[in-house]
mmCIF file of C-alpha atoms and ligand atoms in Angstrom:
data_model
loop_
_atom_site.group_PDB
_atom_site.id
_atom_site.type_symbol
_atom_site.label_atom_id
_atom_site.label_comp_id
_atom_site.label_asym_id
_atom_site.label_seq_id
_atom_site.Cartn_x
_atom_site.Cartn_y
_atom_site.Cartn_z
ATOM 1 C CA MET A 1 105.259 130.942 101.112
ATOM 2 C CA SER A 2 108.657 129.000 102.043
ATOM 3 C CA LEU A 3 108.431 124.927 102.355
ATOM 4 C CA LEU A 4 112.097 123.374 104.027
ATOM 5 C CA VAL A 5 111.252 119.326 103.750
ATOM 6 C CA ILE A 6 113.738 116.729 105.265
ATOM 7 C CA GLY A 7 113.196 113.481 105.361
ATOM 8 C CA THR A 8 114.916 110.295 103.522
ATOM 9 C CA VAL A 9 115.625 110.285 99.790
ATOM 10 C CA ALA A 10 116.382 106.355 99.534
ATOM 11 C CA PHE A 11 116.324 103.220 97.792
ATOM 12 C CA ASP A 12 113.309 100.193 98.196
ATOM 13 C CA ALA A 13 112.583 97.179 97.679
ATOM 14 C CA ILE A 14 108.752 96.229 98.226
ATOM 15 C CA GLU A 15 106.548 93.124 97.645
ATOM 16 C CA THR A 16 102.758 93.839 97.768
ATOM 17 C CA PRO A 17 100.325 90.758 97.460
ATOM 18 C CA PHE A 18 99.693 91.666 93.103
ATOM 19 C CA GLY A 19 104.147 91.739 93.207
ATOM 20 C CA LYS A 20 107.367 92.874 94.080
ATOM 21 C CA THR A 21 110.531 96.217 92.777
ATOM 22 C CA ASP A 22 113.730 95.438 92.653
ATOM 23 C CA LYS A 23 115.715 98.813 94.626
ATOM 24 C CA ILE A 24 113.551 101.895 93.416
ATOM 25 C CA ILE A 25 113.298 105.412 94.604
ATOM 26 C CA GLY A 26 111.454 105.804 97.144
ATOM 27 C CA GLY A 27 112.175 107.853 100.674
ATOM 28 C CA ALA A 28 110.136 110.185 102.973
ATOM 29 C CA ALA A 29 111.389 113.204 102.001
ATOM 30 C CA THR A 30 110.811 112.321 98.684
ATOM 31 C CA TYR A 31 107.391 111.421 98.969
ATOM 32 C CA ILE A 32 106.616 114.447 100.170
ATOM 33 C CA GLY A 33 108.265 117.221 97.989
ATOM 34 C CA LEU A 34 106.903 115.253 95.192
ATOM 35 C CA SER A 35 103.349 115.229 97.155
ATOM 36 C CA ALA A 36 104.109 118.901 98.151
ATOM 37 C CA SER A 37 104.895 120.588 95.024
ATOM 38 C CA TYR A 38 100.687 120.046 93.397
ATOM 39 C CA PHE A 39 100.073 122.739 96.087
ATOM 40 C CA THR A 40 102.891 125.208 96.857
ATOM 41 C CA LYS A 41 106.393 126.520 94.935
ATOM 42 C CA ASN A 42 108.975 127.380 97.163
ATOM 43 C CA ILE A 43 109.977 123.934 98.728
ATOM 44 C CA ASN A 44 113.627 123.246 99.724
ATOM 45 C CA MET A 45 114.688 119.762 100.971
ATOM 46 C CA VAL A 46 117.777 118.250 102.798
ATOM 47 C CA SER A 47 118.613 115.179 102.631
ATOM 48 C CA VAL A 48 121.526 112.869 101.684
ATOM 49 C CA VAL A 49 122.279 110.000 99.372
ATOM 50 C CA GLY A 50 124.723 108.306 98.468
ATOM 51 C CA ASP A 51 126.502 107.787 94.744
ATOM 52 C CA ASP A 52 124.746 105.578 93.562
ATOM 53 C CA PHE A 53 121.307 107.836 93.285
ATOM 54 C CA PRO A 54 120.427 108.099 90.246
ATOM 55 C CA ALA A 55 121.157 111.894 88.108
ATOM 56 C CA ASP A 56 117.203 111.778 86.283
ATOM 57 C CA GLY A 57 115.714 110.762 89.648
ATOM 58 C CA ILE A 58 117.434 114.506 91.072
ATOM 59 C CA ALA A 59 115.938 115.281 87.616
ATOM 60 C CA ASN A 60 112.716 114.985 88.471
ATOM 61 C CA PHE A 61 112.607 116.468 91.683
ATOM 62 C CA HIS A 62 114.079 119.418 89.685
ATOM 63 C CA LYS A 63 111.046 118.796 87.546
ATOM 64 C CA HIS A 64 108.622 118.797 89.951
ATOM 65 C CA GLY A 65 110.104 122.239 91.448
ATOM 66 C CA ILE A 66 111.804 121.646 94.479
ATOM 67 C CA ASN A 67 115.384 122.943 95.204
ATOM 68 C CA THR A 68 117.774 120.493 95.937
ATOM 69 C CA ASP A 69 121.159 122.382 97.451
ATOM 70 C CA GLY A 70 120.324 120.858 101.096
ATOM 71 C CA LEU A 71 120.202 117.809 99.137
ATOM 72 C CA GLN A 72 124.112 115.782 99.448
ATOM 73 C CA VAL A 73 125.972 113.083 97.220
ATOM 74 C CA LYS A 74 128.117 111.145 99.066
ATOM 75 C CA GLN A 75 130.813 109.839 97.470
ATOM 76 C CA GLY A 76 131.980 106.365 97.401
ATOM 77 C CA GLU A 77 128.614 105.983 99.385
ATOM 78 C CA LYS A 78 125.095 103.794 99.776
ATOM 79 C CA SER A 79 122.000 105.681 98.909
ATOM 80 C CA PHE A 80 119.704 104.851 102.106
ATOM 81 C CA PHE A 81 117.713 101.388 101.628
ATOM 82 C CA TRP A 82 114.809 99.722 102.754
ATOM 83 C CA SER A 83 112.939 96.933 102.328
ATOM 84 C CA GLY A 84 109.200 95.964 103.475
ATOM 85 C CA LYS A 85 106.193 93.100 102.799
ATOM 86 C CA TYR A 86 102.663 93.909 102.944
ATOM 87 C CA HIS A 87 100.350 92.088 104.686
ATOM 88 C CA ASN A 88 97.358 90.215 102.036
ATOM 89 C CA ASP A 89 95.286 93.384 103.981
ATOM 90 C CA MET A 90 97.959 96.203 102.939
ATOM 91 C CA ASN A 91 96.871 97.624 105.761
ATOM 92 C CA THR A 92 99.858 96.154 107.658
ATOM 93 C CA ARG A 93 103.946 94.850 106.974
ATOM 94 C CA ASP A 94 106.930 93.596 108.010
ATOM 95 C CA THR A 95 109.516 95.574 107.778
ATOM 96 C CA LEU A 96 112.638 92.981 106.463
ATOM 97 C CA ALA A 97 115.378 94.997 105.587
ATOM 98 C CA THR A 98 116.666 99.099 106.566
ATOM 99 C CA GLU A 99 120.197 99.909 105.820
ATOM 100 C CA LEU A 100 121.098 103.069 106.588
ATOM 101 C CA ASN A 101 124.265 103.159 104.860
ATOM 102 C CA VAL A 102 125.033 107.228 103.727
ATOM 103 C CA LEU A 103 122.864 108.103 106.891
ATOM 104 C CA ALA A 104 124.918 106.937 109.506
ATOM 105 C CA ASP A 105 127.026 109.230 109.441
ATOM 106 C CA PHE A 106 124.785 112.390 107.744
ATOM 107 C CA ASP A 107 125.185 115.176 109.937
ATOM 108 C CA PRO A 108 122.291 117.668 107.762
ATOM 109 C CA VAL A 109 123.251 121.110 106.532
ATOM 110 C CA VAL A 110 120.453 123.486 105.960
ATOM 111 C CA PRO A 111 122.077 125.917 103.425
ATOM 112 C CA ALA A 112 121.840 129.782 104.910
ATOM 113 C CA ALA A 113 118.875 130.601 101.978
ATOM 114 C CA TYR A 114 116.481 128.019 103.543
ATOM 115 C CA GLN A 115 117.223 128.836 107.426
ATOM 116 C CA ASP A 116 113.627 130.856 107.665
ATOM 117 C CA CYS A 117 112.406 129.290 105.750
ATOM 118 C CA GLU A 118 107.897 129.565 107.170
ATOM 119 C CA TYR A 119 107.124 126.246 106.692
ATOM 120 C CA LEU A 120 109.597 123.853 108.364
ATOM 121 C CA MET A 121 108.382 119.575 107.462
ATOM 122 C CA LEU A 122 109.891 117.220 109.433
ATOM 123 C CA GLY A 123 110.095 113.953 107.701
ATOM 124 C CA ASN A 124 110.948 109.943 109.109
ATOM 125 C CA LEU A 125 114.231 110.582 109.411
ATOM 126 C CA MET A 126 116.487 109.477 112.593
ATOM 127 C CA PRO A 127 115.026 111.905 115.475
ATOM 128 C CA LYS A 128 118.870 113.373 116.485
ATOM 129 C CA LEU A 129 118.641 114.560 112.797
ATOM 130 C CA GLN A 130 115.553 115.873 113.250
ATOM 131 C CA MET A 131 116.609 118.441 115.699
ATOM 132 C CA ARG A 132 119.930 119.019 114.210
ATOM 133 C CA VAL A 133 117.958 120.639 111.370
ATOM 134 C CA LEU A 134 115.704 122.454 113.826
ATOM 135 C CA ASP A 135 118.904 123.784 115.725
ATOM 136 C CA GLN A 136 118.968 125.689 112.994
ATOM 137 C CA MET A 137 116.561 127.476 111.366
ATOM 138 C CA THR A 138 117.381 131.085 112.936
ATOM 139 C CA THR A 139 113.845 131.860 112.803
ATOM 140 C CA ARG A 140 110.831 129.404 114.186
ATOM 141 C CA PRO A 141 109.316 128.622 111.566
ATOM 142 C CA LYS A 142 105.221 128.975 111.166
ATOM 143 C CA LEU A 143 104.208 125.784 111.857
ATOM 144 C CA ILE A 144 106.449 122.734 111.951
ATOM 145 C CA VAL A 145 105.343 119.326 112.039
ATOM 146 C CA MET A 146 106.719 115.425 112.232
ATOM 147 C CA ASP A 147 106.207 112.150 111.038
ATOM 148 C CA THR A 148 108.271 109.593 112.647
ATOM 149 C CA MET A 149 108.028 105.826 113.044
ATOM 150 C CA ASN A 150 107.806 103.005 114.762
ATOM 151 C CA PHE A 151 111.405 101.747 114.183
ATOM 152 C CA TRP A 152 112.487 104.862 115.940
ATOM 153 C CA MET A 153 110.389 104.795 118.877
ATOM 154 C CA GLU A 154 111.909 101.655 119.157
ATOM 155 C CA THR A 155 116.121 102.794 118.252
ATOM 156 C CA ALA A 156 115.988 106.628 119.810
ATOM 157 C CA TRP A 157 112.991 106.924 122.412
ATOM 158 C CA ASP A 158 114.988 109.588 124.312
ATOM 159 C CA ASP A 159 115.765 111.934 120.886
ATOM 160 C CA MET A 160 112.827 110.889 119.201
ATOM 161 C CA MET A 161 111.094 112.561 123.056
ATOM 162 C CA LYS A 162 112.626 115.729 122.900
ATOM 163 C CA VAL A 163 111.319 116.641 119.364
ATOM 164 C CA ILE A 164 107.957 115.546 120.015
ATOM 165 C CA ALA A 165 108.250 118.814 122.462
ATOM 166 C CA ARG A 166 109.216 121.077 119.798
ATOM 167 C CA VAL A 167 107.241 120.327 117.265
ATOM 168 C CA ASP A 168 103.429 121.802 116.357
ATOM 169 C CA VAL A 169 101.963 118.888 114.893
ATOM 170 C CA LEU A 170 102.787 115.192 115.252
ATOM 171 C CA SER A 171 102.022 112.731 112.123
ATOM 172 C CA VAL A 172 102.075 109.179 113.271
ATOM 173 C CA ASN A 173 99.846 106.412 112.122
ATOM 174 C CA ASP A 174 97.595 104.424 114.117
ATOM 175 C CA GLU A 175 99.832 101.160 115.511
ATOM 176 C CA GLU A 176 102.238 104.510 116.266
ATOM 177 C CA ALA A 177 100.147 106.470 118.715
ATOM 178 C CA ARG A 178 99.132 103.180 121.100
ATOM 179 C CA GLN A 179 102.935 102.447 121.239
ATOM 180 C CA LEU A 180 103.955 106.105 121.919
ATOM 181 C CA SER A 181 100.842 107.168 124.404
ATOM 182 C CA GLY A 182 100.849 103.224 126.073
ATOM 183 C CA GLU A 183 97.368 103.456 125.862
ATOM 184 C CA TYR A 184 94.829 101.704 123.035
ATOM 185 C CA SER A 185 91.697 104.135 122.886
ATOM 186 C CA LEU A 186 92.392 106.825 120.218
ATOM 187 C CA VAL A 187 91.098 109.793 121.571
ATOM 188 C CA LYS A 188 92.733 108.943 125.238
ATOM 189 C CA ALA A 189 96.433 108.005 123.441
ATOM 190 C CA ALA A 190 96.004 111.921 121.376
ATOM 191 C CA GLN A 191 95.478 113.952 124.821
ATOM 192 C CA LYS A 192 98.639 112.296 126.310
ATOM 193 C CA ILE A 193 100.439 112.733 122.940
ATOM 194 C CA MET A 194 99.767 116.293 122.809
ATOM 195 C CA ALA A 195 100.889 116.404 126.095
ATOM 196 C CA MET A 196 104.527 115.851 125.053
ATOM 197 C CA GLY A 197 104.462 119.064 122.859
ATOM 198 C CA PRO A 198 102.490 118.830 119.691
ATOM 199 C CA LYS A 199 99.031 121.294 119.485
ATOM 200 C CA PHE A 200 98.090 119.081 116.719
ATOM 201 C CA LEU A 201 97.861 115.245 116.619
ATOM 202 C CA ILE A 202 96.927 113.705 113.041
ATOM 203 C CA ILE A 203 96.081 109.701 113.082
ATOM 204 C CA LYS A 204 96.790 107.958 109.789
ATOM 205 C CA LYS A 205 94.563 104.837 109.881
ATOM 206 C CA GLY A 206 95.589 103.793 106.301
ATOM 207 C CA GLU A 207 91.781 102.499 104.323
ATOM 208 C CA HIS A 208 90.432 103.425 107.073
ATOM 209 C CA GLY A 209 90.845 107.771 107.185
ATOM 210 C CA ALA A 210 92.725 110.133 108.852
ATOM 211 C CA LEU A 211 91.545 111.752 111.921
ATOM 212 C CA LEU A 212 92.792 115.258 113.518
ATOM 213 C CA PHE A 213 93.055 116.218 117.262
ATOM 214 C CA HIS A 214 93.181 119.788 118.945
ATOM 215 C CA LYS A 215 92.452 119.829 122.006
ATOM 216 C CA ASP A 216 88.874 118.392 123.290
ATOM 217 C CA GLN A 217 88.404 119.118 119.149
ATOM 218 C CA ILE A 218 88.353 116.264 116.633
ATOM 219 C CA PHE A 219 88.604 116.132 112.817
ATOM 220 C CA PHE A 220 87.910 112.468 110.390
ATOM 221 C CA ALA A 221 88.853 112.188 106.902
ATOM 222 C CA PRO A 222 87.971 109.291 104.941
ATOM 223 C CA ALA A 223 89.961 106.550 102.989
ATOM 224 C CA LEU A 224 88.147 106.899 99.245
ATOM 225 C CA PRO A 225 87.233 103.732 98.875
ATOM 226 C CA LEU A 226 89.329 102.172 95.966
ATOM 227 C CA GLU A 227 89.421 99.618 93.361
ATOM 228 C CA ASP A 228 92.242 98.583 93.408
ATOM 229 C CA VAL A 229 95.153 99.468 96.094
ATOM 230 C CA PHE A 230 99.092 97.895 94.680
ATOM 231 C CA ASP A 231 101.375 99.752 96.792
ATOM 232 C CA PRO A 232 100.741 101.469 100.090
ATOM 233 C CA THR A 233 104.542 102.721 100.349
ATOM 234 C CA GLY A 234 105.032 106.424 100.679
ATOM 235 C CA ALA A 235 101.248 106.677 101.658
ATOM 236 C CA GLY A 236 102.034 107.942 104.939
ATOM 237 C CA ASP A 237 104.554 111.102 103.426
ATOM 238 C CA THR A 238 102.821 112.283 100.414
ATOM 239 C CA PHE A 239 99.751 112.586 102.760
ATOM 240 C CA ALA A 240 101.968 114.349 105.119
ATOM 241 C CA GLY A 241 102.918 116.399 101.472
ATOM 242 C CA GLY A 242 99.898 117.485 100.534
ATOM 243 C CA PHE A 243 98.693 118.276 103.857
ATOM 244 C CA ILE A 244 101.753 120.821 104.772
ATOM 245 C CA GLY A 245 101.613 121.746 101.017
ATOM 246 C CA HIS A 246 98.659 123.594 101.303
ATOM 247 C CA ILE A 247 98.977 125.166 104.368
ATOM 248 C CA ALA A 248 102.581 127.045 103.314
ATOM 249 C CA ALA A 249 100.174 127.629 100.309
ATOM 250 C CA THR A 250 97.401 129.097 101.445
ATOM 251 C CA ASN A 251 100.113 130.167 104.712
ATOM 252 C CA ASP A 252 96.956 129.803 106.758
ATOM 253 C CA ALA A 253 97.760 127.176 109.951
ATOM 254 C CA SER A 254 94.773 127.406 111.437
ATOM 255 C CA PHE A 255 92.570 123.985 113.048
ATOM 256 C CA GLU A 256 89.773 124.871 109.980
ATOM 257 C CA ASN A 257 92.948 124.891 106.881
ATOM 258 C CA MET A 258 93.353 122.425 108.597
ATOM 259 C CA LYS A 259 90.734 120.011 107.325
ATOM 260 C CA ARG A 260 91.263 121.494 103.765
ATOM 261 C CA ALA A 261 95.138 120.131 104.463
ATOM 262 C CA ILE A 262 94.011 116.716 105.657
ATOM 263 C CA ILE A 263 91.505 116.324 102.649
ATOM 264 C CA TYR A 264 94.603 117.687 100.490
ATOM 265 C CA GLY A 265 97.075 115.129 101.673
ATOM 266 C CA SER A 266 94.205 112.101 101.540
ATOM 267 C CA ALA A 267 93.408 113.031 98.388
ATOM 268 C CA MET A 268 97.081 113.052 97.290
ATOM 269 C CA ALA A 269 97.852 109.141 99.351
ATOM 270 C CA SER A 270 94.915 108.133 96.851
ATOM 271 C CA TYR A 271 97.080 108.351 94.126
ATOM 272 C CA CYS A 272 100.164 107.566 95.638
ATOM 273 C CA VAL A 273 98.414 103.529 95.767
ATOM 274 C CA GLU A 274 97.611 103.381 92.860
ATOM 275 C CA LYS A 275 101.234 102.485 91.600
ATOM 276 C CA PHE A 276 104.380 100.954 92.546
ATOM 277 C CA GLY A 277 106.232 103.996 94.304
ATOM 278 C CA THR A 278 106.281 107.191 93.418
ATOM 279 C CA GLU A 279 104.694 106.347 90.227
ATOM 280 C CA ARG A 280 101.566 107.577 90.113
ATOM 281 C CA ILE A 281 101.858 111.033 92.026
ATOM 282 C CA ILE A 282 104.669 111.856 89.001
ATOM 283 C CA GLY A 283 103.696 114.535 86.322
ATOM 284 C CA LEU A 284 99.654 114.768 87.613
ATOM 285 C CA THR A 285 98.082 117.439 85.675
ATOM 286 C CA ALA A 286 96.149 120.227 88.232
ATOM 287 C CA GLU A 287 92.495 118.931 87.309
ATOM 288 C CA GLU A 288 93.456 115.177 88.293
ATOM 289 C CA VAL A 289 94.503 116.652 92.022
ATOM 290 C CA GLU A 290 91.133 118.972 91.624
ATOM 291 C CA ASP A 291 89.339 115.615 90.424
ATOM 292 C CA ARG A 292 90.564 114.087 93.270
ATOM 293 C CA VAL A 293 89.115 115.826 96.163
ATOM 294 C CA LYS A 294 85.973 117.046 94.310
ATOM 295 C CA GLN A 295 85.354 112.982 94.900
ATOM 296 C CA PHE A 296 85.994 113.004 98.793
ATOM 297 C CA VAL A 297 83.671 115.567 99.496
ATOM 298 C CA ASP A 298 81.440 114.194 97.411
ATOM 299 C CA LEU A 299 82.097 111.290 99.828
ATOM 300 C CA VAL A 300 81.414 113.108 102.686
ATOM 301 C CA GLN A 301 78.715 115.601 101.503
ATOM 302 C CA PHE A 302 75.180 114.693 103.014
ATOM 303 C CA ASP A 303 72.115 117.352 104.195
ATOM 304 C CA MET A 304 70.789 117.270 107.452
ATOM 305 C CA THR A 305 68.768 119.073 109.016
ATOM 306 C CA LEU A 306 68.682 118.433 113.033
ATOM 307 C CA VAL A 307 65.502 119.352 114.878
HETATM 308 P P1 AMP B 401 105.171 105.557 104.812
HETATM 309 O O1 AMP B 401 104.703 104.520 103.832
HETATM 310 O O2 AMP B 401 104.722 106.514 103.976
HETATM 311 O O3 AMP B 401 106.220 105.244 105.791
HETATM 312 O O4 AMP B 401 107.178 105.622 104.136
HETATM 313 C C1 AMP B 401 107.349 104.257 103.168
HETATM 314 C C2 AMP B 401 109.140 105.109 103.117
HETATM 315 O O5 AMP B 401 109.410 105.318 104.322
HETATM 316 C C3 AMP B 401 109.562 104.320 102.135
HETATM 317 O O6 AMP B 401 110.167 105.445 101.023
HETATM 318 C C4 AMP B 401 111.351 103.680 102.696
HETATM 319 O O7 AMP B 401 112.428 104.125 101.980
HETATM 320 C C5 AMP B 401 111.412 105.426 104.222
HETATM 321 N N1 AMP B 401 111.353 105.754 105.317
HETATM 322 C C6 AMP B 401 111.214 103.227 105.362
HETATM 323 N N2 AMP B 401 111.818 103.221 106.753
HETATM 324 C C7 AMP B 401 112.460 103.956 107.470
HETATM 325 C C8 AMP B 401 112.712 104.757 108.013
HETATM 326 N N3 AMP B 401 113.557 104.255 109.940
HETATM 327 N N4 AMP B 401 113.233 106.236 108.818
HETATM 328 C C9 AMP B 401 113.058 107.090 107.395
HETATM 329 N N5 AMP B 401 113.161 106.840 106.151
HETATM 330 C C10 AMP B 401 112.479 105.756 106.872
#
């Protein structure tokens, strides 16, 4: 099934307790697209970069089967830049810089061929731009998943709420769920957020896994305990890519299938954090992906007889 992905395509500079990078390729749509490419084929990306973005970065999208007709390249402008520094726990980070650059006056244009995509992943981006893309869809996608972050809660609350009201699944981390709902309990937060529009809510808890809420049902998936976590950047987006990629591939947006999608997303995220940036999620083999998924299944499987 066809999948449309929007979000940032960016340069990131990352600092973790294990090292520091210069500008490397990142961005929400980058991680989502690469991750989804392990599950589904017809992936279309809508985003923007400046002329500083390397041609081999775009070639890499093509190698992963991602169509970039909707990726605008603005001559004489600079790509979106984000810089962050992780604390020792690797679960929390400070944003050191967010330079919108080419994003500041970006008008996303969804090519006609993508306007009826069955699955839509609204990756992290200005809510106004997420809305622009939603408005260009000629047929409502079977499933719309949205990711956002605290930055937009602080700078574009009203626009963000309008987008949230129109999506099926919202994906945020625990801190963002609390900020969005004003509730500390994640169960209460989920109820309040689902009342804002989305029928499903994913709350990511970093190394503590992820929760999926739907009506009064809750599913929990752990994160794989890893020996080395090098760089968590993009883990949330990589998770989202695996999630929507599996759903698009199976063309099944039921709660039961979303549970499997969460496991695929978690498996991809566990690869993402093993190296800096996108390094580890480029060129994985199908066997490597399956191996990780199997480790998840083994991690949580146990026999129990209930009386
Ligand atoms: P994650 O670690 O999953 O939150 O994603 C990190 C990625 O999000 C980085 O590659 C950044 O380029 C990108 N990013 C950071 N801040 C923003 C923002 N305000 N809007 C969109 N993308 C962002």
